Short mmCIF file of C-alpha atoms in Angstrom, two decimals:
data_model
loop_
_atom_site.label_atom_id
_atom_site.label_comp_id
_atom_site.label_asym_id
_atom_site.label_seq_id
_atom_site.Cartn_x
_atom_site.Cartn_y
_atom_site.Cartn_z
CA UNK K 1 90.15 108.65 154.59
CA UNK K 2 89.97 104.77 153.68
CA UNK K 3 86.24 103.80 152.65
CA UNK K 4 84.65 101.40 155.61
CA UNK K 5 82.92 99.29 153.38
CA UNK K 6 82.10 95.45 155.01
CA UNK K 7 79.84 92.64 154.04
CA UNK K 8 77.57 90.52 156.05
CA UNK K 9 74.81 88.11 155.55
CA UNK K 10 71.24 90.05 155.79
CA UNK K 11 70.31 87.00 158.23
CA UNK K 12 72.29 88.80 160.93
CA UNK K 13 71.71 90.98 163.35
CA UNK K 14 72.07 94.65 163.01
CA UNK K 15 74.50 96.83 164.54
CA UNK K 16 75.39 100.24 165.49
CA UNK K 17 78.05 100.10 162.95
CA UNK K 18 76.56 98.89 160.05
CA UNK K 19 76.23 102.36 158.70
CA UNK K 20 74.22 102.29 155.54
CA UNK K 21 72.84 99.55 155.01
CA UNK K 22 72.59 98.08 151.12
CA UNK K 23 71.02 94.74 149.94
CA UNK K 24 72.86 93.69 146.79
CA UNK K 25 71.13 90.45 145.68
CA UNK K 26 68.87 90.27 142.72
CA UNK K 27 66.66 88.14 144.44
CA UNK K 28 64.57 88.77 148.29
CA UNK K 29 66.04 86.51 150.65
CA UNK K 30 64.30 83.52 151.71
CA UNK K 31 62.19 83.66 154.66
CA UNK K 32 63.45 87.41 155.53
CA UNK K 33 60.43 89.56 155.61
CA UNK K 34 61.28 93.34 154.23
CA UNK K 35 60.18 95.08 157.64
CA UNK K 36 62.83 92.59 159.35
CA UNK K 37 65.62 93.34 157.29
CA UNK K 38 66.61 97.01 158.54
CA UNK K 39 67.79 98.31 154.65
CA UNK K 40 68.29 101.34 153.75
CA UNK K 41 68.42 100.54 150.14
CA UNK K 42 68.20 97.40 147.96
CA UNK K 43 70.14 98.04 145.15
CA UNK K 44 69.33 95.20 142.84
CA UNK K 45 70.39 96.06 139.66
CA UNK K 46 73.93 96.37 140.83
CA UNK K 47 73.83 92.31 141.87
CA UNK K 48 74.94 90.04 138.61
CA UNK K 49 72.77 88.95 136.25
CA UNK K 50 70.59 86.40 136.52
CA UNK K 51 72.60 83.75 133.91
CA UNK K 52 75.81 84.82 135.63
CA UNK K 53 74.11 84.27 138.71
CA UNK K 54 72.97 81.17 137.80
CA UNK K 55 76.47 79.85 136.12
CA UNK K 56 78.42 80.40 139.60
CA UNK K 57 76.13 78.82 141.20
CA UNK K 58 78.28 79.70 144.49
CA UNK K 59 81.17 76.95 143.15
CA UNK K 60 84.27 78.30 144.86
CA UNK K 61 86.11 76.63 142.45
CA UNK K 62 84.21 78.98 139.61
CA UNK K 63 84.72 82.52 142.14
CA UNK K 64 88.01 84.19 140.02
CA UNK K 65 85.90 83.70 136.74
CA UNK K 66 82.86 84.87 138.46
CA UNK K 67 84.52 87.82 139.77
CA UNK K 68 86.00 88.72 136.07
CA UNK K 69 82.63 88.77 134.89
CA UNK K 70 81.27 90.01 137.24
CA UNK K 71 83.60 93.38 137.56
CA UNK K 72 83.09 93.38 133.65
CA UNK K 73 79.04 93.50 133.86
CA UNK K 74 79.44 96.62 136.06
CA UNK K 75 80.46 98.32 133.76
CA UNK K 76 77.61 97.99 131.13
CA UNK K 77 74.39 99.88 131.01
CA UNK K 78 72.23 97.61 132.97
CA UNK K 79 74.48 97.80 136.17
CA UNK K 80 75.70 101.26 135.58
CA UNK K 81 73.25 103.46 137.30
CA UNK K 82 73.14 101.03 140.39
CA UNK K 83 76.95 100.68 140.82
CA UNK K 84 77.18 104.80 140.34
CA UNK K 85 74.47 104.84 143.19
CA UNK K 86 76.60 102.48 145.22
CA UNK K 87 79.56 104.27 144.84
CA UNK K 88 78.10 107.54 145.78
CA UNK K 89 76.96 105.59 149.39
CA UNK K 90 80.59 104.53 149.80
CA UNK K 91 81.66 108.06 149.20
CA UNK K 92 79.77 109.53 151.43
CA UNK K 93 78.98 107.27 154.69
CA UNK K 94 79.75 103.65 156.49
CA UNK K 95 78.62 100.81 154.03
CA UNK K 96 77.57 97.27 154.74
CA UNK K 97 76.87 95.40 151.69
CA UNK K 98 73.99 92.47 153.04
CA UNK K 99 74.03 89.19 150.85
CA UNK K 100 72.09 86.41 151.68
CA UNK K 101 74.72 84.05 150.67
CA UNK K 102 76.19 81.57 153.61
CA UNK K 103 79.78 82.02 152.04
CA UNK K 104 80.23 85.85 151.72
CA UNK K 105 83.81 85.42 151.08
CA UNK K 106 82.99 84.26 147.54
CA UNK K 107 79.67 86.15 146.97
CA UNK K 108 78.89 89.33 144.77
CA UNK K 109 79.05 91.58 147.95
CA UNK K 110 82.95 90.86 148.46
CA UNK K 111 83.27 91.65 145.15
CA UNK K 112 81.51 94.67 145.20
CA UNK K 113 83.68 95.61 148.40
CA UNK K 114 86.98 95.31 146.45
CA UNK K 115 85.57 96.96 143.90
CA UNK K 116 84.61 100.28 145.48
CA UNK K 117 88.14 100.25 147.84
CA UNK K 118 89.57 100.83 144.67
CA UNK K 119 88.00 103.51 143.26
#
C-alpha cells in the first residue's frame, strides 16, 4: 500500500483526512496558538537546523541545495530519532506534514514527504 503522506500549511483548516497530524518546523508559528492548531505531534527536531534554516531563507532559487542538505542532516544524530519517529507515523497511519511556510512546494515538509515515499 502507497504511504498517504501530504503537506499543508498549519494556518489551514483541518480535515477529516488529515490523518495524523505532524508539525515539522523548528520554530511555533506566528500568531497560531497551540490549542488552535489540532497536532498530534510537533516533531521539531526532525525540521533543519537553525543555520540551514536560516541560509535558505525560503529562496526558490537556493531549494535543490537546500534539499541536499537537508536530506543529508537527517541522517545525523541530531535529526535521527525525530525522522525514525516520523517514519514510524508514515508506516503506520495517514500523515499530514503542517509547515507554516506560504510556499510549501519548496519548504522542509515537501521534502520530508519525498523523503518518506521512498523509504
Amino acid at each position: 500500500m502507497a504511504k498517504q503522506i501530504t503537506c499543508r500549511r498549519v494556518y489551514e483548516e483541518t480535515s477529516p483526512k488529515d490523518g495524523k497530524r505532524v508539525l515539522v518546523d523548528r520554530v511555533w508559528p506566528r500568531g497560531m496558538r497551540k490549542e488552535d492548531a489540532h497536532l498530534d505531534e510537533w516533531l521539531r527536531d526532525v525540521a533543519p537546523s537553525t543555520g540551514l534554516r536560516k541560509w535558505y531563507g525560503h529562496e526558490p532559487s537556493r531549494f535543490a541545495e537546500f534539499r541536499s542538505r537537508y536530506l543529508a542532516e537527517l541522517r545525523d544524530a541530531g535529526h535521527r530519532e525525530a525522522a525514525g519517529r516520523l517514519r514510524d507515523l508514515a508506516a503506520h497511519d495517514k500523515l499530514t506534514l503542517l509547515t507554516a511556510t506560504k510556499d510549501v512546494d519548496h519548504s522542509q515538509a515537501a521534502v520530508l514527504a519525498e523523503w518518506l515515499t521512498k523509504r
